[in-house]
Short mmCIF file of C-alpha atoms and ligand atoms in Angstrom, two decimals:
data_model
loop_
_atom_site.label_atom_id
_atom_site.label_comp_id
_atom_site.label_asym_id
_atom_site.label_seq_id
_atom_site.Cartn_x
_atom_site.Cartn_y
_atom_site.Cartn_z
CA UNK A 1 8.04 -11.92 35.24
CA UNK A 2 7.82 -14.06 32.37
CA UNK A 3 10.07 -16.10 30.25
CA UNK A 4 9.45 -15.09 26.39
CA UNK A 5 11.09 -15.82 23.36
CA UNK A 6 10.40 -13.86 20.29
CA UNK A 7 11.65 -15.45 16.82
CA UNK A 8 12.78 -12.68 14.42
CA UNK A 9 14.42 -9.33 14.99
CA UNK A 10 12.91 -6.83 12.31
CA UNK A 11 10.58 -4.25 13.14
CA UNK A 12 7.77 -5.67 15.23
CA UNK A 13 9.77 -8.68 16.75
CA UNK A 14 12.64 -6.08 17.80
CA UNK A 15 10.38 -3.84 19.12
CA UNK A 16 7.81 -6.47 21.17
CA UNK A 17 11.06 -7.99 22.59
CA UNK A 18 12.06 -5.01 23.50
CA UNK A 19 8.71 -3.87 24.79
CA UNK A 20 8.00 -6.93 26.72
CA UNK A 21 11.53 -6.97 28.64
CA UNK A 22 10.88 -2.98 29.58
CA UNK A 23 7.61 -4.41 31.20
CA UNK A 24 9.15 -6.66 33.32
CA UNK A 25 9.67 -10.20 31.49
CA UNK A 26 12.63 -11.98 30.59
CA UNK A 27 13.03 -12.17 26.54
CA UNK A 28 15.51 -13.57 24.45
CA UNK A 29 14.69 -12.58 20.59
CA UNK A 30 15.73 -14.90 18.15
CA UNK A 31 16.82 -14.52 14.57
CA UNK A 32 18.82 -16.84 11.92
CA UNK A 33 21.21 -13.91 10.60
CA UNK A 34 24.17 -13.60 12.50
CA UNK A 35 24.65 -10.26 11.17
CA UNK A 36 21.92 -8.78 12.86
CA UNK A 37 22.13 -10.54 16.28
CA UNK A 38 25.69 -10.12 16.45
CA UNK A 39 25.58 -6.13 15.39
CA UNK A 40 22.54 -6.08 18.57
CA UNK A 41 24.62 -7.18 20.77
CA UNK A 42 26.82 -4.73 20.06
CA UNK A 43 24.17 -2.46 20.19
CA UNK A 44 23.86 -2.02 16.35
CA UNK A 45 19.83 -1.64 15.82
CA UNK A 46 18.79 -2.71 12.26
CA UNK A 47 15.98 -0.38 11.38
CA UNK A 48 15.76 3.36 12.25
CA UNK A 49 12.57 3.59 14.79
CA UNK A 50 12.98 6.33 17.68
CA UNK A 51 13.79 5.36 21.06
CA UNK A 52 14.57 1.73 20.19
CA UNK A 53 18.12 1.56 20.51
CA UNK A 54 17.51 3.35 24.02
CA UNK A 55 14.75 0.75 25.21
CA UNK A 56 16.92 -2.33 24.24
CA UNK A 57 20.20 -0.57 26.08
CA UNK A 58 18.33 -0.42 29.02
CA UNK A 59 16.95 -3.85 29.01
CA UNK A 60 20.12 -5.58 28.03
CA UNK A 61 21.71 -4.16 30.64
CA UNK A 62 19.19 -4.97 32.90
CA UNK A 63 19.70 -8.46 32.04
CA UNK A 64 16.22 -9.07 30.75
CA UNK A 65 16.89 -8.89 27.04
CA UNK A 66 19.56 -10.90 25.18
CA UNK A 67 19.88 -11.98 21.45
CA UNK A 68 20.74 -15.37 19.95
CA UNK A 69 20.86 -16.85 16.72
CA UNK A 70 19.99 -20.49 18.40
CA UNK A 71 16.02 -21.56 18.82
CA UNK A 72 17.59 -24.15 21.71
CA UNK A 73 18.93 -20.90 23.41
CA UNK A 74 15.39 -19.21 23.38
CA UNK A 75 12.77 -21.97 23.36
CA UNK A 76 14.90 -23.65 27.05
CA UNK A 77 12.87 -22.05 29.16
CA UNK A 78 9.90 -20.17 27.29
CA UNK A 79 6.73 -20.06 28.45
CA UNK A 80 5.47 -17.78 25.70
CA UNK A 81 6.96 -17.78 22.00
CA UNK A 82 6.19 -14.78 19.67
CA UNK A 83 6.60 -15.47 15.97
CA UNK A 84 7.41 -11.78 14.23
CA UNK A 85 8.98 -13.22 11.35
CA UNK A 86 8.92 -11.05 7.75
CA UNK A 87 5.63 -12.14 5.60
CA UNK A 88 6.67 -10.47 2.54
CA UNK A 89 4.31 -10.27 -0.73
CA UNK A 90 4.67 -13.46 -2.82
CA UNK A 91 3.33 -14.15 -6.21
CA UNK A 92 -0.47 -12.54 -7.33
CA UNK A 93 -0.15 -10.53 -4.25
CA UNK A 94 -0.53 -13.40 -1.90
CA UNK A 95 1.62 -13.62 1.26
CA UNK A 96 4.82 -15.85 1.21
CA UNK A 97 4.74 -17.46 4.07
CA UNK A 98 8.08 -19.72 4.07
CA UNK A 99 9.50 -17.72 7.04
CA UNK A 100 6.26 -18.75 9.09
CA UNK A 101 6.85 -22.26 8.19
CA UNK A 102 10.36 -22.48 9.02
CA UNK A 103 9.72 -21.03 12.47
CA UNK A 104 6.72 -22.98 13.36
CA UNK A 105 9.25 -26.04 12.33
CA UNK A 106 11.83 -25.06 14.11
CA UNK A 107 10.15 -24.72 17.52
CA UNK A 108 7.90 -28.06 16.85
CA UNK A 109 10.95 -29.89 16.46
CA UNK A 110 13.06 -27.88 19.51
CA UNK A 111 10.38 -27.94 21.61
CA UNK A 112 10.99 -29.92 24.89
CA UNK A 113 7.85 -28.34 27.23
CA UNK A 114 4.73 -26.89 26.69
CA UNK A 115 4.45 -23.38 25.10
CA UNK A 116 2.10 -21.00 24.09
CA UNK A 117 3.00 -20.03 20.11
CA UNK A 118 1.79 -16.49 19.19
CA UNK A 119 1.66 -15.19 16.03
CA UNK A 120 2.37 -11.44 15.33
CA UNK A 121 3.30 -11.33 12.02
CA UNK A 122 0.69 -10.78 9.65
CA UNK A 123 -1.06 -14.07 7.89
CA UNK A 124 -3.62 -14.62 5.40
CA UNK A 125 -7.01 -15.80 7.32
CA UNK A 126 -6.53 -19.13 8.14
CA UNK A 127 -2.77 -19.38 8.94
CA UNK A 128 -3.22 -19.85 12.22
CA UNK A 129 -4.69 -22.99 11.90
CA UNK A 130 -2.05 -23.89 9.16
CA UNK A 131 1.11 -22.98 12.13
CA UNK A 132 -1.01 -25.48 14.49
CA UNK A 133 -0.79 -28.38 11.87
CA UNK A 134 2.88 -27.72 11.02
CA UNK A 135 3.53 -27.87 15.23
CA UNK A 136 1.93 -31.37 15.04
CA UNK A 137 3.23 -32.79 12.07
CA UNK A 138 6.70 -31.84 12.69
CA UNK A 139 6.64 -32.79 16.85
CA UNK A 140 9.27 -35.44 18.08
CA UNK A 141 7.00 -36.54 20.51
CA UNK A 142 3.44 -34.94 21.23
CA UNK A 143 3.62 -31.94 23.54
CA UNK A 144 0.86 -29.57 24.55
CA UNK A 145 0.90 -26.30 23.11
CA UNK A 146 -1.50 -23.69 21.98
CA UNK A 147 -1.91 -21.20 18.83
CA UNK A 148 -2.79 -17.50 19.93
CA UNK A 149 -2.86 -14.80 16.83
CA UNK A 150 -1.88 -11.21 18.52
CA UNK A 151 -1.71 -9.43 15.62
CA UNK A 152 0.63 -5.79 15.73
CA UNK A 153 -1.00 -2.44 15.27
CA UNK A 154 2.17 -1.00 15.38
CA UNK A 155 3.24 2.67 13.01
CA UNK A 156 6.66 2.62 11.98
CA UNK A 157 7.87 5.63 14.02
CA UNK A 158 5.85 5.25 16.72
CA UNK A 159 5.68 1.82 17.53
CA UNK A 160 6.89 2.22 20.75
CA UNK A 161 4.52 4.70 22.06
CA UNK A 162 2.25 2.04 19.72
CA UNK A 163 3.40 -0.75 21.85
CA UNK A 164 2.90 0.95 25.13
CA UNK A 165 -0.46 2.98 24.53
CA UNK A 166 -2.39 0.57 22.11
CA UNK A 167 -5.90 1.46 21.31
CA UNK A 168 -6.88 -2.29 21.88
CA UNK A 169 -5.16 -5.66 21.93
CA UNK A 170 -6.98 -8.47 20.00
CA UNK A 171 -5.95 -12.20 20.29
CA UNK A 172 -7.11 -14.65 19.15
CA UNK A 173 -7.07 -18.44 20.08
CA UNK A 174 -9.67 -21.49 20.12
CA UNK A 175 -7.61 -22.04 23.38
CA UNK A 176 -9.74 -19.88 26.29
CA UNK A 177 -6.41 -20.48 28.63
CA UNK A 178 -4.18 -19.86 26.43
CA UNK A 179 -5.51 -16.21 25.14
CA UNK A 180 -6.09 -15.67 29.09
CA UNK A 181 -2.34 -16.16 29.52
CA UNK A 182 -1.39 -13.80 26.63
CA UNK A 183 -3.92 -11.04 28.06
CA UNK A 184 -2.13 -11.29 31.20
CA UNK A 185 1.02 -9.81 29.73
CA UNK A 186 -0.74 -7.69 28.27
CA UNK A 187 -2.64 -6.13 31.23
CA UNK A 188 0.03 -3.57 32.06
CA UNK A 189 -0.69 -2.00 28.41
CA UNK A 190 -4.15 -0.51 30.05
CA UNK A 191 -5.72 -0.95 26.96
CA UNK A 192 -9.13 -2.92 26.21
CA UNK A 193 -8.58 -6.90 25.77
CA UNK A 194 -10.74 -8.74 23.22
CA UNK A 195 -10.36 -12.12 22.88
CA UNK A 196 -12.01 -14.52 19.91
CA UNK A 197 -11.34 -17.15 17.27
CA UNK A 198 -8.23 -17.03 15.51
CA UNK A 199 -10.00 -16.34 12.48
CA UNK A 200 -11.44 -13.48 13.43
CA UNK A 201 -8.29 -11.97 15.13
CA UNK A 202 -6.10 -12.42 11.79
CA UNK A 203 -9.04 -10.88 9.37
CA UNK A 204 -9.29 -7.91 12.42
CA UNK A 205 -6.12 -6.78 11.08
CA UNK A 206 -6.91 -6.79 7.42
CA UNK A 207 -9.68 -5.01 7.77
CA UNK A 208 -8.14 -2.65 9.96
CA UNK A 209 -5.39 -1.66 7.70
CA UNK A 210 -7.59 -2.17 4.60
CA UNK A 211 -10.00 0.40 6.26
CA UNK A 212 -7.03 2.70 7.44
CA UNK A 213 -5.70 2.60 3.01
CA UNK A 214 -9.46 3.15 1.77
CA UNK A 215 -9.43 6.27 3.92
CA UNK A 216 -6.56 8.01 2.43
CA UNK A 217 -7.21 6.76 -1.13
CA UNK A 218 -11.28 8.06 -0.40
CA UNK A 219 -9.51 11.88 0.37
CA UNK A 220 -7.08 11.58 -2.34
CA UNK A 221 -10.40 10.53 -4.59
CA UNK A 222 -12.00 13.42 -2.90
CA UNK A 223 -8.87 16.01 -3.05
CA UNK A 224 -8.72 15.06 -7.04
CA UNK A 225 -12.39 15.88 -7.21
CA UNK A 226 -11.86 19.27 -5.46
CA UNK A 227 -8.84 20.41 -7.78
CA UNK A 228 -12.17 20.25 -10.61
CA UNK A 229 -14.78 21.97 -8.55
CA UNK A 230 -12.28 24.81 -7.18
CA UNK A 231 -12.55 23.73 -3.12
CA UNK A 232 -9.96 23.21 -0.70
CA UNK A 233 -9.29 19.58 0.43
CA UNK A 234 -7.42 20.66 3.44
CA UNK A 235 -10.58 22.07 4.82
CA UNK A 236 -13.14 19.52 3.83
CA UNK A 237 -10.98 17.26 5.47
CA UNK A 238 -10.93 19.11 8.54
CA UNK A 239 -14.97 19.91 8.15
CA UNK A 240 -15.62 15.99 8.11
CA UNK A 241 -13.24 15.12 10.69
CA UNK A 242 -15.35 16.99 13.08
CA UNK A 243 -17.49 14.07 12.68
CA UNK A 244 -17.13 11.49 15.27
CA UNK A 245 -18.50 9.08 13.37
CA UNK A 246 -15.46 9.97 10.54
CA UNK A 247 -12.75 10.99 12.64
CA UNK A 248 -10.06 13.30 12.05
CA UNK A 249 -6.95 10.93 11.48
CA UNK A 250 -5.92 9.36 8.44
CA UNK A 251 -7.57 11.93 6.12
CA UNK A 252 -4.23 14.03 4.98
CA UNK A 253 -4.73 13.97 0.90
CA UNK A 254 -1.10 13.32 -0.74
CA UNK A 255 0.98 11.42 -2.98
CA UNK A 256 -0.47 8.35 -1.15
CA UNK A 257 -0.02 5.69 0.95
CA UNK A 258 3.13 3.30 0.58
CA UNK A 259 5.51 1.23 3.33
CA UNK A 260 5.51 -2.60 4.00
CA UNK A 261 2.14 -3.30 5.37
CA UNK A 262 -0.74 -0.98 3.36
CA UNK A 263 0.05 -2.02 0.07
CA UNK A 264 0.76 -5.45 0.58
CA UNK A 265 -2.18 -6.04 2.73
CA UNK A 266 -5.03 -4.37 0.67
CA UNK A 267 -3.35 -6.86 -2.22
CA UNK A 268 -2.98 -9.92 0.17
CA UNK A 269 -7.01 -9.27 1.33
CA UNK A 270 -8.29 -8.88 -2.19
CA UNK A 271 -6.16 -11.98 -3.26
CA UNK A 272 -7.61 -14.05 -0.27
CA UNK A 273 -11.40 -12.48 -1.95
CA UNK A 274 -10.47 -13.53 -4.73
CA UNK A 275 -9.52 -16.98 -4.73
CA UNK A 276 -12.60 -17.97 -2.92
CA UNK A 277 -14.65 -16.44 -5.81
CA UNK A 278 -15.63 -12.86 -4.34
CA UNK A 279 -15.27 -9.77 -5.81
CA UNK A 280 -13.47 -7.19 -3.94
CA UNK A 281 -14.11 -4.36 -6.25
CA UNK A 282 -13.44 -1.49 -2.76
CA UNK A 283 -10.36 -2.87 -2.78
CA UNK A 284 -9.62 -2.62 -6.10
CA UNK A 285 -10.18 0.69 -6.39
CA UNK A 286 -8.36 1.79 -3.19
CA UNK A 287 -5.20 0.63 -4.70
CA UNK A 288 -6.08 2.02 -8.19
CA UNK A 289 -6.73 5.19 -6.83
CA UNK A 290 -3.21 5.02 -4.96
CA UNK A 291 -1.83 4.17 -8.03
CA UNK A 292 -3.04 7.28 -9.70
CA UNK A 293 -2.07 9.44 -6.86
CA UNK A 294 1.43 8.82 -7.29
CA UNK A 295 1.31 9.65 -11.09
CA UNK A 296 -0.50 13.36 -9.98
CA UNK A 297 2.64 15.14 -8.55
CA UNK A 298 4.62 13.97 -12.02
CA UNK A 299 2.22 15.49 -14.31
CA UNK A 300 1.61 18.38 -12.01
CA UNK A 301 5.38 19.21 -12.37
CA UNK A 302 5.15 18.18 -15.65
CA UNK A 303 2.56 21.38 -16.31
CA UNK A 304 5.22 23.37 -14.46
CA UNK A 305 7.84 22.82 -16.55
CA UNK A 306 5.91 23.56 -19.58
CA UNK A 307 4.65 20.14 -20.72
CA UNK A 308 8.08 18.62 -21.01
CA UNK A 309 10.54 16.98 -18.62
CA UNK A 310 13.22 16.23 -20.86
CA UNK A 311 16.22 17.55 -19.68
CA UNK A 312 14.15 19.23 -16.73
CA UNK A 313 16.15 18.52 -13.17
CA UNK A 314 13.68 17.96 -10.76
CA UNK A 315 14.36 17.59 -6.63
CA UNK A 316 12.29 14.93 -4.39
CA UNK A 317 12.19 16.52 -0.85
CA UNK A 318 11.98 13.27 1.31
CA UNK A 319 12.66 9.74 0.05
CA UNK A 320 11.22 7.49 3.15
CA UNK A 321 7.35 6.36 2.86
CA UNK A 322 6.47 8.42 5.70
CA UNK A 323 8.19 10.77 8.03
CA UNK A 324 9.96 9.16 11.29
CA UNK A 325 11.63 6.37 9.31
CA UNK A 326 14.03 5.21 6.87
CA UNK A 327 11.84 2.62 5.39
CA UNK A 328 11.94 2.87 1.61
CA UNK A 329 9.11 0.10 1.29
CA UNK A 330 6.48 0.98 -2.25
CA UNK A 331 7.73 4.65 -0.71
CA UNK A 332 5.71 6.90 -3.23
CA UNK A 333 9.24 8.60 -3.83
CA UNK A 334 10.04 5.73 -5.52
CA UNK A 335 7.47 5.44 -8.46
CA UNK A 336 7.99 8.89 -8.50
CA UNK A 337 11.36 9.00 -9.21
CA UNK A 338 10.73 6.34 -12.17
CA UNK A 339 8.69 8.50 -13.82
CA UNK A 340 10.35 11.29 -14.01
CA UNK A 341 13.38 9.50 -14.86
CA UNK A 342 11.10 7.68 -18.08
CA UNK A 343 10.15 11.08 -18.79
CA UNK A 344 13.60 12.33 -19.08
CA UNK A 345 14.35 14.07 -16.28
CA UNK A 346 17.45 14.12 -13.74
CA UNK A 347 16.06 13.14 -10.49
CA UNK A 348 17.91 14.59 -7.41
CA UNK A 349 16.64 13.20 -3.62
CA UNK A 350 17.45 14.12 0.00
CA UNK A 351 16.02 12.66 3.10
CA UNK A 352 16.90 13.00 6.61
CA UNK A 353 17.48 9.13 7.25
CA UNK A 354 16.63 7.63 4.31
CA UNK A 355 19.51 8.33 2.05
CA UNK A 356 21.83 5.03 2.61
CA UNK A 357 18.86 2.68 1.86
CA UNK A 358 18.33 4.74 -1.37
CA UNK A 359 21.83 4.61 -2.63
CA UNK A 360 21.88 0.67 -2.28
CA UNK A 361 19.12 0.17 -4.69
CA UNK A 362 18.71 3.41 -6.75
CA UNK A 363 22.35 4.55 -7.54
CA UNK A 364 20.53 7.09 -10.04
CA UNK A 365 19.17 9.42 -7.62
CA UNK A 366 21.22 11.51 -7.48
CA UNK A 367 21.38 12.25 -3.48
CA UNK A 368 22.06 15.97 -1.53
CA UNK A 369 23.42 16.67 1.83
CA UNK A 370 21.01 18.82 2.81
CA UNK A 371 17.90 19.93 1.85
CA UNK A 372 19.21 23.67 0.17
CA UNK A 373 21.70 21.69 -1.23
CA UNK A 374 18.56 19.38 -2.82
CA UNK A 375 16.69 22.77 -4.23
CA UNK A 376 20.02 24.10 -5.61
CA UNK A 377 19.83 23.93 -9.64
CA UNK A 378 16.52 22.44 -9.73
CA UNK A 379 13.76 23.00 -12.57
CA UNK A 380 11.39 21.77 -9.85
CA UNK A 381 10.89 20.35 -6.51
CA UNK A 382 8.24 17.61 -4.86
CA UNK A 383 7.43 17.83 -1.48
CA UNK A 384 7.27 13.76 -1.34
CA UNK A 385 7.68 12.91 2.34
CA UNK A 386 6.46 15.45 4.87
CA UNK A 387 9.19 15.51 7.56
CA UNK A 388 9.03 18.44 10.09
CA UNK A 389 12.66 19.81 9.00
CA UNK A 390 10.37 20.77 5.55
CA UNK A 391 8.05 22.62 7.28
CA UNK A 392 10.88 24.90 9.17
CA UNK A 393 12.83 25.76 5.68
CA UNK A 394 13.74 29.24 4.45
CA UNK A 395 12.09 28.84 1.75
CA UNK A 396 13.10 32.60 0.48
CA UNK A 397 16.62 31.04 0.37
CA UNK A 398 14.93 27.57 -1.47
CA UNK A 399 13.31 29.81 -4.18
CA UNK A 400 16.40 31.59 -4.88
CA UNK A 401 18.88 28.57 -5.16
CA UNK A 402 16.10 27.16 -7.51
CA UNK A 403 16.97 27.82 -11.51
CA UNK A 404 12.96 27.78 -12.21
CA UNK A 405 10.75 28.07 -8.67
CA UNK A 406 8.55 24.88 -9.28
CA UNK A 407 7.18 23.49 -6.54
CA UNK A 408 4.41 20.37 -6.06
CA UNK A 409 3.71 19.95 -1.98
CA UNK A 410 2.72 16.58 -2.52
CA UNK A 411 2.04 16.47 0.60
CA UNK A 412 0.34 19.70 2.01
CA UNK A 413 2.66 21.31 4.26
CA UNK A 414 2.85 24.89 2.60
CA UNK A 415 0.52 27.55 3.08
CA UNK A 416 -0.41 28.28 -0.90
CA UNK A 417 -1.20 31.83 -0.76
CA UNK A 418 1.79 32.54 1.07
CA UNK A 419 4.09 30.42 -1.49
CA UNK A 420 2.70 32.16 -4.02
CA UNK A 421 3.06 35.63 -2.63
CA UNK A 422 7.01 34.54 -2.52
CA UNK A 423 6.97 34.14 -6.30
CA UNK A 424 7.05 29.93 -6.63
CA UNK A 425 4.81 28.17 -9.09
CA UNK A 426 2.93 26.40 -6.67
CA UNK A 427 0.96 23.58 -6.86
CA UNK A 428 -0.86 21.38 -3.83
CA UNK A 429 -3.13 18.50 -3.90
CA UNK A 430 -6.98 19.15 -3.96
CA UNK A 431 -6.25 22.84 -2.76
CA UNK A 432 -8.49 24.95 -5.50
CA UNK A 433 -8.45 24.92 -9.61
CA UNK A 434 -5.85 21.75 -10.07
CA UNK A 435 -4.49 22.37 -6.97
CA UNK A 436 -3.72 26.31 -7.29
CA UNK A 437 -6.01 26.85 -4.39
C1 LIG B 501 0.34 0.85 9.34
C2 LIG B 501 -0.80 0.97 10.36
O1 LIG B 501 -1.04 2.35 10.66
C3 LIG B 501 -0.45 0.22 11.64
O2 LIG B 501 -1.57 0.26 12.52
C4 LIG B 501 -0.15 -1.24 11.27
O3 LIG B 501 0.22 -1.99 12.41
C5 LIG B 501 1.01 -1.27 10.30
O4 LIG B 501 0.63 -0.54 9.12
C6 LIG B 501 1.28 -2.72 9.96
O5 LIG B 501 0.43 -3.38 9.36
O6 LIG B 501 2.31 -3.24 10.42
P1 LIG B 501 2.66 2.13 8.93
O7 LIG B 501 2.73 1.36 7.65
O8 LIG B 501 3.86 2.20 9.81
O9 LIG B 501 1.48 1.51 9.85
O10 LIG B 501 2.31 3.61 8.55
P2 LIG B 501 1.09 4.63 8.63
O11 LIG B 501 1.42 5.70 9.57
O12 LIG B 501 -0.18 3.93 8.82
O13 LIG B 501 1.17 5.25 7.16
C7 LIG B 501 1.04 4.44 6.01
C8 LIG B 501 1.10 5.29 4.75
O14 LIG B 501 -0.08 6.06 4.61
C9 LIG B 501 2.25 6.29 4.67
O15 LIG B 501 2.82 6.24 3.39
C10 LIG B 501 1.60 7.63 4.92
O16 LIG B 501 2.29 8.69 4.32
C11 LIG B 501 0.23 7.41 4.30
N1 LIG B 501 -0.82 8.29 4.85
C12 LIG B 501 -1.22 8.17 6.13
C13 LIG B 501 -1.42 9.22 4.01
O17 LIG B 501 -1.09 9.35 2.81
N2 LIG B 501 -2.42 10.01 4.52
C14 LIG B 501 -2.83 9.91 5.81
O18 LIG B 501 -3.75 10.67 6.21
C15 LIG B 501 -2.21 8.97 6.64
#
């Protein structure tokens, strides 16, 4: 058992807190709203992410996991401090980093013992280094401590399972005894241990989730390119996959990639390129071609329609960037829905668990109860998030409530031939002639 204090409850500090109390340890998670610690406490989870609310229950009542909005509270008898604060995108695509700072403040100037300071959050290369220099310079009195980078490989929507199976945990520290002590909690996890500079460990997960973007964008290149040369995406996909050397995952073609860490990272790594005079033209392209994918479902629908979405009303099934979550992050749905909008249309939108997030910020969208509700009326529906409840629909009764049967599977999900045989105008991406594979 460990003592561990984790500073900042969203999505990866809620769910290592809670992760790290399951396994054993003694965590007190940290944040500066009241709003959130106070509606945890009462059992109130911020963010949608299966099995959470469950995991933190149980621990609470356990008495290994409480919630506080005081440092004092968590740093009194830490051993281990995890910094999961928010590193949202700043200006030019760089990371803003003033959460960071405040936090490594904070504890420099709370701290009464030695801890170990581990940083989770993502950084720009280098910020490790930075977090050390802020401990120092903001100190009372000098104290030992120690820097470790453990960056999160964590999916939103199964970043428990994430958590609990990783394929690997990296840290990084130029403190051998330090990173020892981290691996140690992490030796229940099963999972290979590599330890290195800090460096190293913080550009490991840019180029992880840099590689993880170029791989979709390279099949939604590739889907794009089979729409002109009448083949089937699906199945090339599934032909290369076979491949060890390509793997299997990460190669669905769609409307492309969005949520808080894809975009924002391929930016932040291209900005870090940049500065320092290199010319990160992959990169570049990756998010260009994202970019572009987004725009494909409009003008596919716009075909559908007959060249014209004035006054068209067109249907977005699923709002969140990905299934599993509510997260409305650079969701495609988003761009999506501004486009059709420029172009005149009504948009209409229905997710599973998405929906209140929407109505905060995009009153327009005009939400549906349910997904038959969604299709009723419509000139057209997008397949925008591929949620299972899709997959299941009866889509007889979906064609029929339709006032023109237009449909774009932006994502896939529908077997073309058989959509067709049903009488919708169907279009896919990269699935034959422009997608009428
Ligand atoms: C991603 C990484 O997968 C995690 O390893 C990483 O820890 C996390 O970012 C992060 O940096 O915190 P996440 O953003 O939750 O996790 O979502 P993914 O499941 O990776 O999906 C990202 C986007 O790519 C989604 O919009 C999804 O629809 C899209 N995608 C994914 C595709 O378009 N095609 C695919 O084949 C796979």
């Amino acid at each position: 058992m460990k003592n561990i204090c984790v500073i900042g409850v969203g999505y990866v500090g809620l769910v290592t807190a809670a992760a790290f109390a399951d396994l054993g340890n003694r965590v007190i998670a940290v944040d500066i709203s009241e709003e959130k610690i106070e509606g945890l406490r009462r059992g109130v989870m911020p963010i949608y992410e299966p099995g959470l609310a469950e995991m933190v229950q149980r621990n609470v009542r356990a008495g290994r996991l409480s919630f506080s909005t005081a440092y004092t509270e968590g740093l009194k008898d830490a051993e281990f401090v995890f910094i999961c604060v928010g590193t949202p995108e700043g200006v030019d695509g760089e990371a803003d980093l003033q959460y960071v700072r405040m936090a490594a403040e904070t504890i420099a100037q709370l701290m009464d013992h030695p801890l170990i300071i581990i940083n989770k959050s993502t950084v720009p290369v280098g910020t490790g280094d930075w977090v050390a220099d802020i401990i120092r310079q903001n100190q009372i009195k000098p104290i030992d401590f120690a820097v470790v980078s453990c960056p999160e490989f964590l999916r939103e929507g199964s970043a428990i399972h994430d958590f609990m199976s990783p394929d690997r945990t990296v840290l990084g520290s130029e403190n051998r005894a330090a990173a020892d002590a981290v691996a140690q909690l992490h030796l229940p996890l099963r999972a290979p241990i590599m330890v290195t500079d800090l460096r190293t460990a913080e550009m490991i997960k840019y180029a992880s989730n840099a590689f993880l973007a170029t791989k979709i964008s390279f099949i939604n290149e590739i889907a794009n390119i089979c729409e002109s040369l009448g083949a089937d995406v699906q199945e090339v996909a599934r032909g290369m996959g076979f491949d060890k050397r390509i793997g299997s995952q990460f190669l669905n073609a769609g409307v492309g990639y969005g949520g808080s860490c894809f975009p924002k990272d391929v930016k932040a790594l291209a900005y870090m390129a940049q500065v320092r005079g290199k010319h990160p033209q992959l990169l570049h392209a990756v998010m260009e071609i994202n970019d572009f994918q987004r725009r494909v479902a409009v003008v596919k629908m716009r075909d559908l329609v007959g060249g014209d979405l004035q006054g068209c009303t067109i249907g977005l099934l699923g709002l969140a960037f990905k299934p599993g979550t509510d997260d409305m992050r650079e969701a495609p749905s988003l761009t999506i829905a501004e486009l059709l909008r420029e172009a005149g249309a009504t948009v209409r939108g229905y997710d599973p668990v998405a929906m209140d997030n929407v109505a905060r910020t995009h009153p327009w969208i005009v939400l549906a109860e349910n997904a038959y509700d969604l299709v009723t009326g419509c000139d057209g529906v997008i397949v925008v998030t591929e949620w299972n409840e899709f997959k299941q629909l009866d889509m007889e009764r979906v064609r029929k409530l339709m006032t023109r049967p237009n449909l774009v599977d932006g994502r896939n999900i529908y077997d073309p031939v058989h959509m067709r045989e049903m009488g919708f105008n169907y279009r896919a991406i990269g699935r034959g002639y422009n997608g009428e594979g």
